[in-house]
mmCIF file of C-alpha atoms in Angstrom:
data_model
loop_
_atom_site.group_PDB
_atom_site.id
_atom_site.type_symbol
_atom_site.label_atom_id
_atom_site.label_comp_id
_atom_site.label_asym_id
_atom_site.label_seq_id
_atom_site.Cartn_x
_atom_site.Cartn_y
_atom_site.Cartn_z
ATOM 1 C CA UNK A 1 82.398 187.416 379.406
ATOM 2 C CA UNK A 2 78.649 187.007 378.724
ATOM 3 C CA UNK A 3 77.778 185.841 375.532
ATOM 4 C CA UNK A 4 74.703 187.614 373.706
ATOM 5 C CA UNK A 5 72.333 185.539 371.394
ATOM 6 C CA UNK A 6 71.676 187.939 368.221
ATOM 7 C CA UNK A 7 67.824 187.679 367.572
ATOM 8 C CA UNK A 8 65.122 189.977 366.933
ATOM 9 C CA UNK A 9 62.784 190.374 369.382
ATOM 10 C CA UNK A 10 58.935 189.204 369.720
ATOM 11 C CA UNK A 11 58.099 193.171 369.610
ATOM 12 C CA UNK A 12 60.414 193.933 366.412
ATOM 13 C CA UNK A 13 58.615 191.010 364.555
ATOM 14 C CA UNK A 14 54.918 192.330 365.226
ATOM 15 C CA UNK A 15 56.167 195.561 363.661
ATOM 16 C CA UNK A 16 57.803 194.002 360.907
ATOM 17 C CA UNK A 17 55.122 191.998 359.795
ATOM 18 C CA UNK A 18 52.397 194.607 360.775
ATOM 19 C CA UNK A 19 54.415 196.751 357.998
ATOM 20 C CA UNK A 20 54.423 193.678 355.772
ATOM 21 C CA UNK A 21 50.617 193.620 355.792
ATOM 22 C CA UNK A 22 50.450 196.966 355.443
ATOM 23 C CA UNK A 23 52.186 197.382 352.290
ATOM 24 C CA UNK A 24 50.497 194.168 351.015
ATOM 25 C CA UNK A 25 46.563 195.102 351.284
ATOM 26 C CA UNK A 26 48.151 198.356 349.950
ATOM 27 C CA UNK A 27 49.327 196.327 346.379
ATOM 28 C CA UNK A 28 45.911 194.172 346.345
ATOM 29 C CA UNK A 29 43.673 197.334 346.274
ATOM 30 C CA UNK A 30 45.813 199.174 343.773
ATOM 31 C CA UNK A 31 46.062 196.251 341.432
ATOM 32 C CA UNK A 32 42.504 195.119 341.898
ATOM 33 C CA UNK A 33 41.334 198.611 340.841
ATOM 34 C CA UNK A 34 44.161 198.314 337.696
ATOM 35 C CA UNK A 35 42.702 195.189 337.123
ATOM 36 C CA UNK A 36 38.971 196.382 336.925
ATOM 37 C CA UNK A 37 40.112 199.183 334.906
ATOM 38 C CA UNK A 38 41.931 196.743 332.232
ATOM 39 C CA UNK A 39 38.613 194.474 332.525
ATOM 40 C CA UNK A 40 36.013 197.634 331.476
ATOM 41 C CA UNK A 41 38.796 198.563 328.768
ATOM 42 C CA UNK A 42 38.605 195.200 327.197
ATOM 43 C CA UNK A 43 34.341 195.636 327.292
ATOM 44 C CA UNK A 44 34.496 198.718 325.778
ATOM 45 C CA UNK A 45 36.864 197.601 323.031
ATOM 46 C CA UNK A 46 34.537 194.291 322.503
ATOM 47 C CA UNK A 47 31.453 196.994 322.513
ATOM 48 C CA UNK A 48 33.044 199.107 319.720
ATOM 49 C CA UNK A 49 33.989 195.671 317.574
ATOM 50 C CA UNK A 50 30.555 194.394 318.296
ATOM 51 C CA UNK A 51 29.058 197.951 316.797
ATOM 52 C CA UNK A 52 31.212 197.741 313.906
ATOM 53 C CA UNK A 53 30.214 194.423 313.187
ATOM 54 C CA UNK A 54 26.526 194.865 313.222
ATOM 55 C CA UNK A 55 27.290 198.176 311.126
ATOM 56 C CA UNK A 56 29.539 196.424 308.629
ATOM 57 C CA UNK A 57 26.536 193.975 308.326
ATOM 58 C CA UNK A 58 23.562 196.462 307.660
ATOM 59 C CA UNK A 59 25.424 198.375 304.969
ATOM 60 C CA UNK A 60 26.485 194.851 303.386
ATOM 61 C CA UNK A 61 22.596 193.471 303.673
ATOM 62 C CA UNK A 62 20.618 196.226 304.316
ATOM 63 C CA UNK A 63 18.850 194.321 307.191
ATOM 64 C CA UNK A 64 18.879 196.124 310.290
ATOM 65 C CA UNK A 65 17.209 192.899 312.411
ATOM 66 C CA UNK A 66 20.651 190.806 311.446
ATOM 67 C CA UNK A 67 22.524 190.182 314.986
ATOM 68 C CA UNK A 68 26.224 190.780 315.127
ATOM 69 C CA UNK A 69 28.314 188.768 316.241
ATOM 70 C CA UNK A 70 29.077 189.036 319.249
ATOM 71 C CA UNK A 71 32.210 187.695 321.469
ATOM 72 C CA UNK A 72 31.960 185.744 323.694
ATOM 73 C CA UNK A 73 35.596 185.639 325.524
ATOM 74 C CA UNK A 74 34.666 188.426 327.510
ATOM 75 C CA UNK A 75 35.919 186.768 331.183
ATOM 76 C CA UNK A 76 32.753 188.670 334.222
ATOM 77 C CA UNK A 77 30.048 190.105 331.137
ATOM 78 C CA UNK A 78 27.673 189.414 329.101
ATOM 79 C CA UNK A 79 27.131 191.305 325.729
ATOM 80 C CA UNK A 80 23.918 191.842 323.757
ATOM 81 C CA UNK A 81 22.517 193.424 320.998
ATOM 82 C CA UNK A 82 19.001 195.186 321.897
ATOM 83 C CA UNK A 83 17.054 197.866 319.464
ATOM 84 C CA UNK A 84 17.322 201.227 321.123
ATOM 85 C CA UNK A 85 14.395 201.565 324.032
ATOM 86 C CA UNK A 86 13.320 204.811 322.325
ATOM 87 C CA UNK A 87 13.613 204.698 318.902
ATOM 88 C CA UNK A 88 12.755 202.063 315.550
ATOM 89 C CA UNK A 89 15.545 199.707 314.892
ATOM 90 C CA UNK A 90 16.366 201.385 311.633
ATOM 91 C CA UNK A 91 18.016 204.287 313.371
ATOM 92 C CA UNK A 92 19.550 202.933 316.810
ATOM 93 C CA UNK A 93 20.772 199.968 317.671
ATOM 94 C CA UNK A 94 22.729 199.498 321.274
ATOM 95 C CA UNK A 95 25.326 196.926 322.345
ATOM 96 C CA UNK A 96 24.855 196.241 326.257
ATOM 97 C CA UNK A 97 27.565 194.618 328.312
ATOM 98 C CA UNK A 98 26.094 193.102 331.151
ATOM 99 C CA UNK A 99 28.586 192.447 334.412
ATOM 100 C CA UNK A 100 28.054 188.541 335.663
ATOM 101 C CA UNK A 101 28.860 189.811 338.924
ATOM 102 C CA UNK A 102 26.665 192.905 339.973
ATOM 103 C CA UNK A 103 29.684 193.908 342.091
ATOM 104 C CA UNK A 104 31.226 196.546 339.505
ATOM 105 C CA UNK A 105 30.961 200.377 340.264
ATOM 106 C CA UNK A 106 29.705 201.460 336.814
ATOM 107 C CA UNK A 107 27.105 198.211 336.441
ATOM 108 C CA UNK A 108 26.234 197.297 332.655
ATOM 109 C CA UNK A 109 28.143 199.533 330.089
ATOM 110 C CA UNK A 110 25.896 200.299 326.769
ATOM 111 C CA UNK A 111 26.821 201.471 323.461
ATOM 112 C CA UNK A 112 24.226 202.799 320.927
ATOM 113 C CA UNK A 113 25.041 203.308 317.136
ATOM 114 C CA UNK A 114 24.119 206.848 317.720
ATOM 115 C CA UNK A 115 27.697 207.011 319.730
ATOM 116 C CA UNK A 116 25.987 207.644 323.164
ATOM 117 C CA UNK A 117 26.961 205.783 325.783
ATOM 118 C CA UNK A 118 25.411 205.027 329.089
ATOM 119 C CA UNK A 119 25.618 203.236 332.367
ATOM 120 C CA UNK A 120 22.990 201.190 334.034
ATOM 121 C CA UNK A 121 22.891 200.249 337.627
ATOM 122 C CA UNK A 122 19.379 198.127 338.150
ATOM 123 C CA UNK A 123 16.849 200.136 336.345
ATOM 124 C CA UNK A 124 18.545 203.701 336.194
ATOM 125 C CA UNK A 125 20.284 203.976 333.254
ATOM 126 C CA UNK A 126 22.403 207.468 333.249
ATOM 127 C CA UNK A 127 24.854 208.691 330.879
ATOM 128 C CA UNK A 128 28.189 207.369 331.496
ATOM 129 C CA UNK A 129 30.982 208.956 333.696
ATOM 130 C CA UNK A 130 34.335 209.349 332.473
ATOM 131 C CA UNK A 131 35.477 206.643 335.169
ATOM 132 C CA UNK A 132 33.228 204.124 333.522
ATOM 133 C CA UNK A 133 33.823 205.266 329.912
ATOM 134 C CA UNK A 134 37.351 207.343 330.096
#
């Protein structure tokens, strides 16, 4: 009687772990884009607060030039207050949330008191997509 060693074979463990990897980079791109979303959706809240801020302290001073504050546990951006490019300080103000790492698909997100919002990517500042601002 010949006796049979049960074992897989060199071929069925390439496949297996060729699946394994598979599935895996699969999981790291879904949950890295999830995780970029949840990243902008904490800016934009931290935007909004920011806006409100600054609002609540114009109406309470009257001083437009008072800063808001603004938070700072933002994890990948920068935010900062700027007077609208176009228009007197008075009437616009926008909150800009500047990305640390210029990697991010949508680049800086910017709110203005007006309730516009735009994206800028270097220099070209465009209205924002409903990927960047949903």
């Amino acid at each position: 009687m010949r006796c049979r060693h049960a074992a897989f074979t060199l071929v069925e463990l390439t496949i297996a772990l060729a699946i394994a990897a598979l599935l895996t980079s699969t999981a790291i791109q879904t949950w890295s884009r999830h995780h970029e979303r949840a990243q902008r959706a904490a800016v934009q809240a931290a935007l909004v607060s920011t806006m409100v801020e600054w609002e609540r302290q114009y109406a309470r001073t009257g001083d437009s030039s008072a800063s808001a504050s603004v938070p700072n546990h933002i994890s990948g951006y920068h935010l900062i207050t700027n007077p609208c490019e176009d228009r007197a300080l008075v009437h616009c103000v926008e909150v800009v949330a500047q990305p640390v790492h210029p990697g991010t698909g949508c680049g800086s997100l910017i709110l203005r008191s007006t309730g516009e919002r735009f994206t800028q990517i270097g220099n070209a500042r465009q209205p924002a997509s409903r990927a960047c601002w949903p």
